[in-house]
Tab-separated table of C-alpha atoms in Angstrom:
chain	number	residue	atom	x	y	z
A	253	MET	CA	-5.078	11.671	5.973
A	254	LEU	CA	-2.814	10.044	3.409
A	255	THR	CA	-1.005	12.440	1.088
A	256	ILE	CA	0.416	10.532	-1.871
A	257	HIS	CA	1.938	11.352	-5.247
A	258	HIS	CA	-0.271	10.541	-8.233
A	259	LYS	CA	2.552	8.518	-9.840
A	260	LEU	CA	2.493	6.141	-6.877
A	261	VAL	CA	-1.282	5.748	-7.183
A	262	GLU	CA	-0.897	5.104	-10.925
A	263	ALA	CA	1.816	2.518	-10.208
A	264	MET	CA	-0.393	0.680	-7.686
A	265	ILE	CA	-3.280	0.652	-10.174
A	266	ALA	CA	-1.013	-0.586	-12.993
A	267	GLN	CA	0.308	-3.391	-10.776
A	268	ALA	CA	-3.246	-4.348	-9.774
A	269	MET	CA	-4.290	-4.488	-13.438
A	270	SER	CA	-1.234	-6.567	-14.331
A	271	ASP	CA	-1.751	-9.075	-11.509
A	272	HIS	CA	-5.553	-9.356	-11.930
A	273	PRO	CA	-7.348	-11.686	-11.215
A	274	ILE	CA	-4.841	-12.437	-8.404
A	275	GLU	CA	-4.770	-9.852	-5.613
A	276	THR	CA	-1.740	-7.629	-5.937
A	277	CYS	CA	0.231	-6.346	-2.951
A	278	GLY	CA	3.145	-4.193	-1.974
A	279	VAL	CA	4.629	-1.529	0.236
A	280	ILE	CA	5.499	2.121	-0.213
A	281	ALA	CA	8.411	3.059	2.016
A	282	GLY	CA	9.355	6.494	3.233
A	283	PRO	CA	11.627	8.178	5.764
A	284	ALA	CA	10.874	6.989	9.302
A	285	GLY	CA	8.708	9.446	11.187
A	286	TYR	CA	7.708	11.585	8.191
A	287	ASN	CA	4.528	9.917	6.863
A	288	LEU	CA	5.804	10.550	3.324
A	289	PRO	CA	5.393	7.670	0.824
A	290	LEU	CA	8.287	7.691	-1.651
A	291	ARG	CA	9.586	4.270	-2.708
A	292	LEU	CA	7.166	1.723	-4.189
A	293	ILE	CA	8.127	-1.897	-3.608
A	294	PRO	CA	5.902	-4.477	-5.333
A	295	MET	CA	5.631	-7.661	-3.287
A	296	LYS	CA	4.786	-11.220	-4.276
A	297	ASN	CA	1.374	-12.491	-3.174
A	298	ILE	CA	2.424	-15.932	-2.019
A	299	ALA	CA	-1.249	-16.890	-1.575
A	300	GLN	CA	-1.841	-16.479	-5.337
A	301	SER	CA	-5.495	-15.913	-4.487
A	302	GLU	CA	-8.299	-13.869	-6.013
A	303	ASN	CA	-9.581	-12.866	-2.573
A	304	PHE	CA	-6.624	-12.916	-0.179
A	305	PHE	CA	-3.056	-11.687	-0.111
A	306	ARG	CA	-0.043	-12.684	1.915
A	307	PHE	CA	3.474	-11.341	1.505
A	308	ASP	CA	6.183	-13.872	0.772
A	309	PRO	CA	7.811	-14.116	4.245
A	310	GLN	CA	11.377	-14.243	2.880
A	311	GLN	CA	10.804	-11.241	0.632
A	312	GLN	CA	9.124	-9.363	3.481
A	313	LEU	CA	12.076	-10.000	5.795
A	314	LEU	CA	14.514	-8.697	3.167
A	315	VAL	CA	12.386	-5.629	2.394
A	316	TRP	CA	11.891	-4.744	6.073
A	317	LYS	CA	15.658	-5.145	6.715
A	318	GLU	CA	16.405	-2.907	3.731
A	319	MET	CA	13.930	-0.277	4.968
A	320	GLU	CA	15.543	-0.341	8.411
A	321	ALA	CA	19.028	0.032	6.905
A	322	ARG	CA	17.815	3.017	4.845
A	323	GLY	CA	16.065	4.694	7.792
A	324	GLU	CA	12.652	3.990	6.280
A	325	GLU	CA	9.389	2.507	7.432
A	326	PRO	CA	6.316	1.155	5.617
A	327	ILE	CA	4.164	4.237	5.017
A	328	VAL	CA	1.620	2.447	2.805
A	329	ILE	CA	0.744	-1.234	2.658
A	330	TYR	CA	-1.445	-1.859	-0.357
A	331	HIS	CA	-3.340	-4.635	-2.033
A	332	SER	CA	-6.187	-5.050	-4.477
A	333	HIS	CA	-9.658	-6.474	-4.143
A	334	THR	CA	-10.586	-8.251	-7.350
A	335	SER	CA	-14.272	-8.903	-6.793
A	336	SER	CA	-15.301	-6.963	-3.709
A	337	ARG	CA	-15.475	-3.361	-2.612
A	338	ALA	CA	-12.396	-1.512	-1.419
A	339	TYR	CA	-12.893	-2.147	2.289
A	340	PRO	CA	-10.677	-4.302	4.537
A	341	SER	CA	-11.877	-7.866	4.980
A	342	ARG	CA	-11.833	-9.494	8.396
A	343	ALA	CA	-8.552	-11.205	7.419
A	344	ASP	CA	-7.099	-7.848	6.296
A	345	ALA	CA	-7.889	-6.350	9.709
A	346	GLU	CA	-6.595	-9.372	11.618
A	347	LEU	CA	-3.290	-9.410	9.728
A	348	ALA	CA	-2.622	-5.652	9.896
A	349	THR	CA	0.529	-5.372	12.025
A	350	GLU	CA	1.818	-1.877	11.211
A	351	PRO	CA	-0.308	0.609	13.215
A	352	GLN	CA	1.473	3.646	11.727
A	353	ALA	CA	0.835	2.507	8.130
A	354	HIS	CA	-1.905	3.537	5.733
A	355	TYR	CA	-3.648	0.451	4.361
A	356	VAL	CA	-4.633	1.171	0.770
A	357	ILE	CA	-7.033	-0.976	-1.234
A	358	ILE	CA	-7.334	-0.807	-5.014
A	359	PRO	CA	-10.601	-2.224	-6.409
A	360	THR	CA	-9.898	-3.834	-9.782
A	361	THR	CA	-13.590	-3.714	-10.681
A	362	SER	CA	-13.216	0.079	-11.060
A	363	LEU	CA	-9.708	1.392	-11.556
A	364	ASN	CA	-9.865	5.139	-11.077
A	365	GLU	CA	-7.779	7.172	-8.638
A	366	GLU	CA	-10.943	8.241	-6.841
A	367	ASP	CA	-11.938	4.591	-6.198
A	368	VAL	CA	-8.728	3.843	-4.288
A	369	ARG	CA	-9.381	3.967	-0.525
A	370	SER	CA	-7.126	4.225	2.519
A	371	PHE	CA	-7.610	2.986	6.065
A	372	ARG	CA	-5.871	2.990	9.414
A	373	ILE	CA	-6.089	-0.388	11.125
A	374	ILE	CA	-5.129	-0.558	14.791
A	375	ASP	CA	-5.962	-3.574	16.944
A	376	GLN	CA	-8.341	-4.767	14.187
A	377	MET	CA	-10.288	-1.489	14.339
A	378	VAL	CA	-10.720	-0.071	10.825
A	379	ILE	CA	-11.006	3.678	10.254
A	380	GLU	CA	-11.285	5.089	6.754
A	381	GLU	CA	-9.241	8.188	6.009
A	382	ARG	CA	-9.145	10.745	3.226
A	383	ILE	CA	-6.585	10.485	0.450
A	384	ARG	CA	-5.036	13.614	-0.990
A	385	ILE	CA	-3.414	12.862	-4.336
A	386	VAL	CA	-0.769	15.426	-5.270
A	387	HIS	CA	1.272	16.048	-8.402
A	388	GLN	CA	4.303	17.288	-6.521
A	389	TYR	CA	5.862	16.851	-3.119
A	390	GLN	CA	8.336	19.367	-1.778
A	391	PRO	CA	10.843	20.130	-4.573
A	392	GLU	CA	13.793	18.476	-2.839
A	393	LEU	CA	12.090	15.078	-2.660
A	394	GLU	CA	12.241	12.589	-5.498
A	395	LEU	CA	10.075	9.584	-6.172
A	396	GLN	CA	11.903	6.317	-6.393
A	397	MET	CA	10.187	3.450	-8.144
A	398	VAL	CA	11.679	0.043	-7.432
A	399	ALA	CA	10.746	-2.910	-9.585
């Protein structure tokens, strides 16, 4: 199950609306080993496509190096689907390389928190999981939004 702060869900939806009709994409980083999404990092969709996303390789390298330096890992990898349901495409499953990550899809045809879906993708096997949207994490944790 993915537990995620509602402000992060709102930020993903806002980014998807802003980038529409191009698929949006990004990462939410968190402390390695804690499964706690904290820091939203919008990424550039180098494909500039309405039905496919691909991170800019240079940006991805920099972001992954920064996460490693900060003791973080990609907790959520997200993108939007602009004209299809929120379910991983064959390409999404083939390109999923982070088995510990939650793969979140935001459907821009219906932009409500309850329409956002999360999946685990391991060796191209797709398993949907529940999302628990919370309004507060533990008090000592702060959300960090990165533009």
